[in-house]
Amino acid sequence: MSFRKQLQSLGILSTLLGTSLLVYPPSSQAIPEFLVSVDFPQSAPSGGGTLSRTYGGGSRTGATSCLEEGDNVEPLTALIPEDTLVKTADSEPTLYVYVPKTVSSEEISATVVILTPGQPRQLPEEVYVGKTLLPDALNEGGGIVRYKLEGADLKAGETYTWSFSIHCDPTKYDLDRYVRGVFERTEDLEPLPANLDNMNATSLIAKANEYAAGAIWNETVNLAAKLRSLDTGEWAGLLKSVNLPQFESIPFVSCQNSEYCVPEPEDLEF
């Protein structure tokens, strides 16, 4: 379903321009050590210093965030390469976001916005706006949430700026916490096959290396996450290759009895 006819202005544009814990059980089909090989290539920064995979936004003096914060607390972080570029073969990619423990008794909402690049003398165009609630499991501790952007409809050969914003108070955007980056839809490789559950570890690793060799992050991280249920080595190795080793043991958090959270274009009122 396309969101193009249902887009709403959510007050995010100016900012952008400036579940229960899913614990993977041990598997008897451990991956042999010599197969642990997924390593994502490093590349030059593409964000021009304007985008960040860790949280942005500042609080007013005396204001309190709805996320746990402190010197020893990892901040809101998008699990993406340091250059913030997320290449994908999928028109509906998946965002992996580490969200710290929530410290509010109220439901906390979040918004994903995708924009086309701005043209000379033209503002960027919103092509996707999805709203969701943070999983209740985050009340117990921080976790990695996977957001499947169904309906994003990214076009091949195009780049898009995206933001993921958490609204601690929907009436006060200066309390928002957000991460930002860039999607680039590529046709260099096909999207992930639908039969991943039927593929063995060796085949999954080979496919992950194929995407990694093409610097296609979305599919690489999806496959590494799939392999995590068999052996943690691939997941840990991939995160280390993009300088995110601190998240290798953080559990995934589910949304409404599903591994993935799917932001909706409506049904949530801010």
PDB file of C-alpha atoms in Angstrom:
ATOM      1  CA  MET A   1       0.000   0.000   0.000  1.00  0.00           C
ATOM      2  CA  SER A   2       1.374   3.404  -0.960  1.00  0.00           C
ATOM      3  CA  PHE A   3       1.465   6.249   1.522  1.00  0.00           C
ATOM      4  CA  ARG A   4       1.687   8.961  -1.104  1.00  0.00           C
ATOM      5  CA  LYS A   5      -1.984   9.984  -0.842  1.00  0.00           C
ATOM      6  CA  GLN A   6      -2.036   9.884   2.959  1.00  0.00           C
ATOM      7  CA  LEU A   7       0.959  12.011   3.908  1.00  0.00           C
ATOM      8  CA  GLN A   8       0.491  14.432   6.763  1.00  0.00           C
ATOM      9  CA  SER A   9       2.663  17.274   8.002  1.00  0.00           C
ATOM     10  CA  LEU A  10       4.055  16.238  11.409  1.00  0.00           C
ATOM     11  CA  GLY A  11       6.360  19.142  12.203  1.00  0.00           C
ATOM     12  CA  ILE A  12       9.441  17.013  11.469  1.00  0.00           C
ATOM     13  CA  LEU A  13      10.578  18.666   8.220  1.00  0.00           C
ATOM     14  CA  SER A  14      12.385  21.572   9.818  1.00  0.00           C
ATOM     15  CA  THR A  15      14.198  19.221  12.178  1.00  0.00           C
ATOM     16  CA  LEU A  16      15.277  16.922   9.349  1.00  0.00           C
ATOM     17  CA  LEU A  17      16.561  19.747   7.289  1.00  0.00           C
ATOM     18  CA  GLY A  18      18.683  21.540   9.958  1.00  0.00           C
ATOM     19  CA  THR A  19       7.806  -5.198  21.988  1.00  0.00           C
ATOM     20  CA  SER A  20       8.749  -8.254  24.278  1.00  0.00           C
ATOM     21  CA  LEU A  21      12.417  -9.126  24.210  1.00  0.00           C
ATOM     22  CA  LEU A  22      13.257 -11.683  21.558  1.00  0.00           C
ATOM     23  CA  VAL A  23      16.149 -13.699  22.966  1.00  0.00           C
ATOM     24  CA  TYR A  24      17.665 -16.133  20.529  1.00  0.00           C
ATOM     25  CA  PRO A  25      18.055 -19.652  21.889  1.00  0.00           C
ATOM     26  CA  PRO A  26      21.285 -21.554  21.423  1.00  0.00           C
ATOM     27  CA  SER A  27      21.325 -23.701  18.312  1.00  0.00           C
ATOM     28  CA  SER A  28      22.782 -27.133  17.790  1.00  0.00           C
ATOM     29  CA  GLN A  29      23.630 -26.044  14.241  1.00  0.00           C
ATOM     30  CA  ALA A  30      26.475 -23.729  15.194  1.00  0.00           C
ATOM     31  CA  ILE A  31      28.347 -22.106  12.327  1.00  0.00           C
ATOM     32  CA  PRO A  32      31.907 -23.390  11.920  1.00  0.00           C
ATOM     33  CA  GLU A  33      34.450 -20.738  12.864  1.00  0.00           C
ATOM     34  CA  PHE A  34      35.960 -20.594   9.384  1.00  0.00           C
ATOM     35  CA  LEU A  35      32.607 -19.475   7.962  1.00  0.00           C
ATOM     36  CA  VAL A  36      32.386 -16.348  10.139  1.00  0.00           C
ATOM     37  CA  SER A  37      33.274 -13.832   7.469  1.00  0.00           C
ATOM     38  CA  VAL A  38      30.692 -11.093   6.905  1.00  0.00           C
ATOM     39  CA  ASP A  39      32.614  -7.807   6.920  1.00  0.00           C
ATOM     40  CA  PHE A  40      31.142  -4.571   5.613  1.00  0.00           C
ATOM     41  CA  PRO A  41      33.469  -2.325   3.558  1.00  0.00           C
ATOM     42  CA  GLN A  42      34.403   1.101   4.871  1.00  0.00           C
ATOM     43  CA  SER A  43      33.597   4.110   2.696  1.00  0.00           C
ATOM     44  CA  ALA A  44      34.079   7.854   2.713  1.00  0.00           C
ATOM     45  CA  PRO A  45      31.459   9.872   4.651  1.00  0.00           C
ATOM     46  CA  SER A  46      28.548  10.929   2.449  1.00  0.00           C
ATOM     47  CA  GLY A  47      26.496  12.946   4.901  1.00  0.00           C
ATOM     48  CA  GLY A  48      28.550  16.115   4.670  1.00  0.00           C
ATOM     49  CA  GLY A  49      28.528  16.338   8.447  1.00  0.00           C
ATOM     50  CA  THR A  50      24.791  17.083   8.510  1.00  0.00           C
ATOM     51  CA  LEU A  51      23.458  13.620   9.318  1.00  0.00           C
ATOM     52  CA  SER A  52      24.091  11.384  12.296  1.00  0.00           C
ATOM     53  CA  ARG A  53      23.447   7.772  13.227  1.00  0.00           C
ATOM     54  CA  THR A  54      23.401   8.765  16.913  1.00  0.00           C
ATOM     55  CA  TYR A  55      20.701  10.921  18.442  1.00  0.00           C
ATOM     56  CA  GLY A  56      20.292  14.620  17.835  1.00  0.00           C
ATOM     57  CA  GLY A  57      18.096  17.254  19.380  1.00  0.00           C
ATOM     58  CA  GLY A  58      18.472  19.093  22.654  1.00  0.00           C
ATOM     59  CA  SER A  59      16.294  19.484  25.694  1.00  0.00           C
ATOM     60  CA  ARG A  60      15.260  22.751  27.215  1.00  0.00           C
ATOM     61  CA  THR A  61      16.822  23.632  30.537  1.00  0.00           C
ATOM     62  CA  GLY A  62      15.142  21.527  33.195  1.00  0.00           C
ATOM     63  CA  ALA A  63      13.335  19.358  30.644  1.00  0.00           C
ATOM     64  CA  THR A  64      13.494  15.591  30.987  1.00  0.00           C
ATOM     65  CA  SER A  65      13.850  13.053  28.204  1.00  0.00           C
ATOM     66  CA  CYS A  66      11.629   9.967  28.080  1.00  0.00           C
ATOM     67  CA  LEU A  67      14.740   7.882  27.339  1.00  0.00           C
ATOM     68  CA  GLU A  68      17.349   6.871  29.864  1.00  0.00           C
ATOM     69  CA  GLU A  69      20.425   9.073  29.515  1.00  0.00           C
ATOM     70  CA  GLY A  70      23.800   9.334  31.196  1.00  0.00           C
ATOM     71  CA  ASP A  71      27.520   8.949  30.759  1.00  0.00           C
ATOM     72  CA  ASN A  72      27.291   5.148  30.828  1.00  0.00           C
ATOM     73  CA  VAL A  73      24.142   4.840  28.698  1.00  0.00           C
ATOM     74  CA  GLU A  74      24.318   4.251  24.953  1.00  0.00           C
ATOM     75  CA  PRO A  75      22.208   6.895  23.181  1.00  0.00           C
ATOM     76  CA  LEU A  76      19.557   6.372  20.544  1.00  0.00           C
ATOM     77  CA  THR A  77      21.523   4.950  17.615  1.00  0.00           C
ATOM     78  CA  ALA A  78      20.709   3.782  14.098  1.00  0.00           C
ATOM     79  CA  LEU A  79      22.648   0.626  13.253  1.00  0.00           C
ATOM     80  CA  ILE A  80      24.063   1.837   9.957  1.00  0.00           C
ATOM     81  CA  PRO A  81      27.541   2.531   8.548  1.00  0.00           C
ATOM     82  CA  GLU A  82      29.291   5.628   9.852  1.00  0.00           C
ATOM     83  CA  ASP A  83      28.791   7.502   6.579  1.00  0.00           C
ATOM     84  CA  THR A  84      24.988   7.245   7.211  1.00  0.00           C
ATOM     85  CA  LEU A  85      24.397   5.921   3.668  1.00  0.00           C
ATOM     86  CA  VAL A  86      22.081   2.914   3.617  1.00  0.00           C
ATOM     87  CA  LYS A  87      22.111   1.217   0.236  1.00  0.00           C
ATOM     88  CA  THR A  88      19.229  -1.166  -0.323  1.00  0.00           C
ATOM     89  CA  ALA A  89      17.836  -3.340  -3.080  1.00  0.00           C
ATOM     90  CA  ASP A  90      14.427  -3.272  -1.370  1.00  0.00           C
ATOM     91  CA  SER A  91      11.765  -0.664  -2.073  1.00  0.00           C
ATOM     92  CA  GLU A  92      10.585  -1.188   1.525  1.00  0.00           C
ATOM     93  CA  PRO A  93      13.798  -1.315   3.594  1.00  0.00           C
ATOM     94  CA  THR A  94      14.188  -2.090   7.284  1.00  0.00           C
ATOM     95  CA  LEU A  95      15.690   0.263   9.873  1.00  0.00           C
ATOM     96  CA  TYR A  96      17.591  -1.190  12.834  1.00  0.00           C
ATOM     97  CA  VAL A  97      17.534   1.262  15.739  1.00  0.00           C
ATOM     98  CA  TYR A  98      18.932   0.876  19.234  1.00  0.00           C
ATOM     99  CA  VAL A  99      16.514   2.534  21.659  1.00  0.00           C
ATOM    100  CA  PRO A 100      17.608   3.091  25.291  1.00  0.00           C
ATOM    101  CA  LYS A 101      15.383   2.121  28.193  1.00  0.00           C
ATOM    102  CA  THR A 102      12.265   4.272  28.356  1.00  0.00           C
ATOM    103  CA  VAL A 103      11.591   6.141  31.600  1.00  0.00           C
ATOM    104  CA  SER A 104       8.022   7.298  31.069  1.00  0.00           C
ATOM    105  CA  SER A 105       4.787   5.743  32.271  1.00  0.00           C
ATOM    106  CA  GLU A 106       3.045   7.049  29.151  1.00  0.00           C
ATOM    107  CA  GLU A 107       3.008   5.473  25.696  1.00  0.00           C
ATOM    108  CA  ILE A 108       5.813   6.930  23.594  1.00  0.00           C
ATOM    109  CA  SER A 109       5.318   7.534  19.890  1.00  0.00           C
ATOM    110  CA  ALA A 110       7.828   7.672  17.066  1.00  0.00           C
ATOM    111  CA  THR A 111       7.788   8.823  13.456  1.00  0.00           C
ATOM    112  CA  VAL A 112       9.737   7.787  10.388  1.00  0.00           C
ATOM    113  CA  VAL A 113       9.898  10.366   7.581  1.00  0.00           C
ATOM    114  CA  ILE A 114      11.492   9.870   4.159  1.00  0.00           C
ATOM    115  CA  LEU A 115      12.178  12.851   1.904  1.00  0.00           C
ATOM    116  CA  THR A 116      13.355  13.243  -1.657  1.00  0.00           C
ATOM    117  CA  PRO A 117      16.486  15.373  -2.044  1.00  0.00           C
ATOM    118  CA  GLY A 118      15.730  19.068  -2.367  1.00  0.00           C
ATOM    119  CA  GLN A 119      16.054  20.611  -5.797  1.00  0.00           C
ATOM    120  CA  PRO A 120      17.343  24.168  -6.375  1.00  0.00           C
ATOM    121  CA  ARG A 121      14.826  26.594  -4.873  1.00  0.00           C
ATOM    122  CA  GLN A 122      12.533  23.715  -3.912  1.00  0.00           C
ATOM    123  CA  LEU A 123      11.908  22.043  -0.586  1.00  0.00           C
ATOM    124  CA  PRO A 124      12.285  18.265  -0.335  1.00  0.00           C
ATOM    125  CA  GLU A 125       9.097  16.251  -0.827  1.00  0.00           C
ATOM    126  CA  GLU A 126       7.751  13.875   1.814  1.00  0.00           C
ATOM    127  CA  VAL A 127       7.323  10.459   0.212  1.00  0.00           C
ATOM    128  CA  TYR A 128       6.726   8.419   3.382  1.00  0.00           C
ATOM    129  CA  VAL A 129       5.454   9.221   6.865  1.00  0.00           C
ATOM    130  CA  GLY A 130       4.922   6.318   9.240  1.00  0.00           C
ATOM    131  CA  LYS A 131       3.891   6.513  12.899  1.00  0.00           C
ATOM    132  CA  THR A 132       4.314   3.888  15.585  1.00  0.00           C
ATOM    133  CA  LEU A 133       4.511   3.323  19.340  1.00  0.00           C
ATOM    134  CA  LEU A 134       7.683   2.172  21.054  1.00  0.00           C
ATOM    135  CA  PRO A 135       7.465  -1.440  22.302  1.00  0.00           C
ATOM    136  CA  ASP A 136       6.485  -1.832  25.964  1.00  0.00           C
ATOM    137  CA  ALA A 137       9.519  -4.084  26.528  1.00  0.00           C
ATOM    138  CA  LEU A 138      11.751  -1.008  26.396  1.00  0.00           C
ATOM    139  CA  ASN A 139      10.442  -0.155  29.866  1.00  0.00           C
ATOM    140  CA  GLU A 140      12.649  -3.008  31.123  1.00  0.00           C
ATOM    141  CA  GLY A 141      15.825  -2.096  29.239  1.00  0.00           C
ATOM    142  CA  GLY A 142      17.277  -0.877  25.963  1.00  0.00           C
ATOM    143  CA  GLY A 143      16.988  -2.989  22.829  1.00  0.00           C
ATOM    144  CA  ILE A 144      17.285  -3.079  19.057  1.00  0.00           C
ATOM    145  CA  VAL A 145      13.993  -2.449  17.275  1.00  0.00           C
ATOM    146  CA  ARG A 146      13.537  -3.387  13.624  1.00  0.00           C
ATOM    147  CA  TYR A 147      11.205  -1.112  11.665  1.00  0.00           C
ATOM    148  CA  LYS A 148       9.943  -2.511   8.358  1.00  0.00           C
ATOM    149  CA  LEU A 149       8.973   0.466   6.190  1.00  0.00           C
ATOM    150  CA  GLU A 150       6.089  -1.094   4.310  1.00  0.00           C
ATOM    151  CA  GLY A 151       4.755   1.249   1.643  1.00  0.00           C
ATOM    152  CA  ALA A 152       7.934   3.318   1.368  1.00  0.00           C
ATOM    153  CA  ASP A 153       8.115   2.578  -2.382  1.00  0.00           C
ATOM    154  CA  LEU A 154      11.696   3.752  -2.904  1.00  0.00           C
ATOM    155  CA  LYS A 155      12.556   4.140  -6.587  1.00  0.00           C
ATOM    156  CA  ALA A 156      15.590   2.496  -8.143  1.00  0.00           C
ATOM    157  CA  GLY A 157      18.484   4.858  -8.731  1.00  0.00           C
ATOM    158  CA  GLU A 158      17.159   7.476  -6.281  1.00  0.00           C
ATOM    159  CA  THR A 159      18.486   8.682  -2.933  1.00  0.00           C
ATOM    160  CA  TYR A 160      16.314   9.747  -0.017  1.00  0.00           C
ATOM    161  CA  THR A 161      16.925  11.448   3.323  1.00  0.00           C
ATOM    162  CA  TRP A 162      15.237   9.774   6.286  1.00  0.00           C
ATOM    163  CA  SER A 163      14.693  10.507   9.960  1.00  0.00           C
ATOM    164  CA  PHE A 164      13.509   8.431  12.900  1.00  0.00           C
ATOM    165  CA  SER A 165      12.170  10.633  15.697  1.00  0.00           C
ATOM    166  CA  ILE A 166      10.986   9.705  19.189  1.00  0.00           C
ATOM    167  CA  HIS A 167       8.448  12.146  20.644  1.00  0.00           C
ATOM    168  CA  CYS A 168       8.835  12.430  24.408  1.00  0.00           C
ATOM    169  CA  ASP A 169       6.172  15.134  24.358  1.00  0.00           C
ATOM    170  CA  PRO A 170       4.223  15.484  21.074  1.00  0.00           C
ATOM    171  CA  THR A 171       3.577  19.168  21.812  1.00  0.00           C
ATOM    172  CA  LYS A 172       7.253  20.024  22.384  1.00  0.00           C
ATOM    173  CA  TYR A 173       9.514  19.030  19.529  1.00  0.00           C
ATOM    174  CA  ASP A 174      12.603  20.308  21.309  1.00  0.00           C
ATOM    175  CA  LEU A 175      12.320  17.193  23.487  1.00  0.00           C
ATOM    176  CA  ASP A 176      12.498  14.872  20.472  1.00  0.00           C
ATOM    177  CA  ARG A 177      15.327  12.398  20.083  1.00  0.00           C
ATOM    178  CA  TYR A 178      16.114  11.492  16.483  1.00  0.00           C
ATOM    179  CA  VAL A 179      18.579   9.830  14.136  1.00  0.00           C
ATOM    180  CA  ARG A 180      18.987  10.567  10.440  1.00  0.00           C
ATOM    181  CA  GLY A 181      20.576   9.081   7.364  1.00  0.00           C
ATOM    182  CA  VAL A 182      20.298   8.480   3.632  1.00  0.00           C
ATOM    183  CA  PHE A 183      18.715   5.641   1.675  1.00  0.00           C
ATOM    184  CA  GLU A 184      19.963   4.814  -1.795  1.00  0.00           C
ATOM    185  CA  ARG A 185      17.883   2.319  -3.757  1.00  0.00           C
ATOM    186  CA  THR A 186      20.073   0.240  -6.037  1.00  0.00           C
ATOM    187  CA  GLU A 187      19.445  -2.423  -8.669  1.00  0.00           C
ATOM    188  CA  ASP A 188      22.978  -3.834  -8.440  1.00  0.00           C
ATOM    189  CA  LEU A 189      21.528  -6.936  -6.745  1.00  0.00           C
ATOM    190  CA  GLU A 190      18.050  -8.394  -6.352  1.00  0.00           C
ATOM    191  CA  PRO A 191      16.135  -7.961  -3.069  1.00  0.00           C
ATOM    192  CA  LEU A 192      16.354 -10.753  -0.527  1.00  0.00           C
ATOM    193  CA  PRO A 193      14.646 -14.004  -1.569  1.00  0.00           C
ATOM    194  CA  ALA A 194      11.471 -14.952   0.260  1.00  0.00           C
ATOM    195  CA  ASN A 195      12.728 -18.402   1.266  1.00  0.00           C
ATOM    196  CA  LEU A 196      15.350 -17.414   3.858  1.00  0.00           C
ATOM    197  CA  ASP A 197      13.949 -19.945   6.339  1.00  0.00           C
ATOM    198  CA  ASN A 198      14.802 -22.714   3.876  1.00  0.00           C
ATOM    199  CA  MET A 199      18.438 -21.627   3.467  1.00  0.00           C
ATOM    200  CA  ASN A 200      21.197 -23.166   5.578  1.00  0.00           C
ATOM    201  CA  ALA A 201      23.862 -21.137   7.354  1.00  0.00           C
ATOM    202  CA  THR A 202      26.430 -21.559   4.589  1.00  0.00           C
ATOM    203  CA  SER A 203      23.994 -20.241   1.965  1.00  0.00           C
ATOM    204  CA  LEU A 204      22.960 -17.325   4.181  1.00  0.00           C
ATOM    205  CA  ILE A 205      26.581 -16.317   4.754  1.00  0.00           C
ATOM    206  CA  ALA A 206      27.361 -16.544   1.050  1.00  0.00           C
ATOM    207  CA  LYS A 207      24.373 -14.335   0.269  1.00  0.00           C
ATOM    208  CA  ALA A 208      25.350 -11.863   3.021  1.00  0.00           C
ATOM    209  CA  ASN A 209      28.866 -11.603   1.610  1.00  0.00           C
ATOM    210  CA  GLU A 210      27.409 -10.967  -1.841  1.00  0.00           C
ATOM    211  CA  TYR A 211      25.474  -7.966  -0.549  1.00  0.00           C
ATOM    212  CA  ALA A 212      28.372  -6.746   1.613  1.00  0.00           C
ATOM    213  CA  ALA A 213      30.703  -6.827  -1.398  1.00  0.00           C
ATOM    214  CA  GLY A 214      28.274  -4.440  -3.111  1.00  0.00           C
ATOM    215  CA  ALA A 215      28.101  -2.222   0.017  1.00  0.00           C
ATOM    216  CA  ILE A 216      24.351  -2.908   0.248  1.00  0.00           C
ATOM    217  CA  TRP A 217      23.745  -2.504   3.960  1.00  0.00           C
ATOM    218  CA  ASN A 218      20.024  -3.200   4.323  1.00  0.00           C
ATOM    219  CA  GLU A 219      20.203  -6.747   2.995  1.00  0.00           C
ATOM    220  CA  THR A 220      23.535  -7.478   4.683  1.00  0.00           C
ATOM    221  CA  VAL A 221      22.254  -6.549   8.142  1.00  0.00           C
ATOM    222  CA  ASN A 222      18.989  -8.456   7.593  1.00  0.00           C
ATOM    223  CA  LEU A 223      20.943 -11.613   6.781  1.00  0.00           C
ATOM    224  CA  ALA A 224      23.331 -11.155   9.699  1.00  0.00           C
ATOM    225  CA  ALA A 225      20.322 -10.791  12.001  1.00  0.00           C
ATOM    226  CA  LYS A 226      18.914 -14.008  10.557  1.00  0.00           C
ATOM    227  CA  LEU A 227      22.224 -15.764  11.196  1.00  0.00           C
ATOM    228  CA  ARG A 228      22.233 -14.537  14.799  1.00  0.00           C
ATOM    229  CA  SER A 229      19.772 -17.276  15.718  1.00  0.00           C
ATOM    230  CA  LEU A 230      22.360 -19.853  14.603  1.00  0.00           C
ATOM    231  CA  ASP A 231      25.551 -18.213  15.825  1.00  0.00           C
ATOM    232  CA  THR A 232      26.341 -14.771  17.194  1.00  0.00           C
ATOM    233  CA  GLY A 233      29.668 -14.490  15.359  1.00  0.00           C
ATOM    234  CA  GLU A 234      28.294 -13.114  12.094  1.00  0.00           C
ATOM    235  CA  TRP A 235      26.204 -10.469  13.837  1.00  0.00           C
ATOM    236  CA  ALA A 236      29.074  -9.413  16.081  1.00  0.00           C
ATOM    237  CA  GLY A 237      31.539  -9.332  13.194  1.00  0.00           C
ATOM    238  CA  LEU A 238      29.287  -7.165  11.056  1.00  0.00           C
ATOM    239  CA  LEU A 239      28.721  -4.617  13.820  1.00  0.00           C
ATOM    240  CA  LYS A 240      32.446  -4.468  14.555  1.00  0.00           C
ATOM    241  CA  SER A 241      33.156  -3.775  10.881  1.00  0.00           C
ATOM    242  CA  VAL A 242      31.047  -0.588  11.079  1.00  0.00           C
ATOM    243  CA  ASN A 243      32.370   0.404  14.535  1.00  0.00           C
ATOM    244  CA  LEU A 244      29.279  -0.601  16.509  1.00  0.00           C
ATOM    245  CA  PRO A 245      30.637  -3.447  18.676  1.00  0.00           C
ATOM    246  CA  GLN A 246      28.864  -2.149  21.796  1.00  0.00           C
ATOM    247  CA  PHE A 247      25.546  -3.396  20.421  1.00  0.00           C
ATOM    248  CA  GLU A 248      26.517  -6.955  19.511  1.00  0.00           C
ATOM    249  CA  SER A 249      24.933  -8.507  22.619  1.00  0.00           C
ATOM    250  CA  ILE A 250      21.892  -6.202  22.793  1.00  0.00           C
ATOM    251  CA  PRO A 251      18.651  -8.198  22.275  1.00  0.00           C
ATOM    252  CA  PHE A 252      16.126  -7.544  19.546  1.00  0.00           C
ATOM    253  CA  VAL A 253      12.776  -6.177  20.719  1.00  0.00           C
ATOM    254  CA  SER A 254       9.529  -7.304  19.112  1.00  0.00           C
ATOM    255  CA  CYS A 255       6.439  -5.269  18.303  1.00  0.00           C
ATOM    256  CA  GLN A 256       2.927  -6.656  18.870  1.00  0.00           C
ATOM    257  CA  ASN A 257       3.957 -10.320  18.681  1.00  0.00           C
ATOM    258  CA  SER A 258       6.023  -9.736  15.554  1.00  0.00           C
ATOM    259  CA  GLU A 259       9.782  -9.525  15.081  1.00  0.00           C
ATOM    260  CA  TYR A 260       9.346  -6.308  13.100  1.00  0.00           C
ATOM    261  CA  CYS A 261       7.540  -3.078  13.883  1.00  0.00           C
ATOM    262  CA  VAL A 262       5.610  -1.606  10.961  1.00  0.00           C
ATOM    263  CA  PRO A 263       4.962   2.150  11.192  1.00  0.00           C
ATOM    264  CA  GLU A 264       1.450   3.053  10.081  1.00  0.00           C
ATOM    265  CA  PRO A 265       0.320   6.159   8.179  1.00  0.00           C
ATOM    266  CA  GLU A 266      -2.587   6.747  10.523  1.00  0.00           C
ATOM    267  CA  ASP A 267      -4.396   5.286  13.563  1.00  0.00           C
ATOM    268  CA  LEU A 268      -2.083   7.119  16.001  1.00  0.00           C
ATOM    269  CA  GLU A 269      -2.899  10.593  17.231  1.00  0.00           C
ATOM    270  CA  PHE A 270      -0.174  12.939  18.446  1.00  0.00           C
TER     271      PHE A 270
END
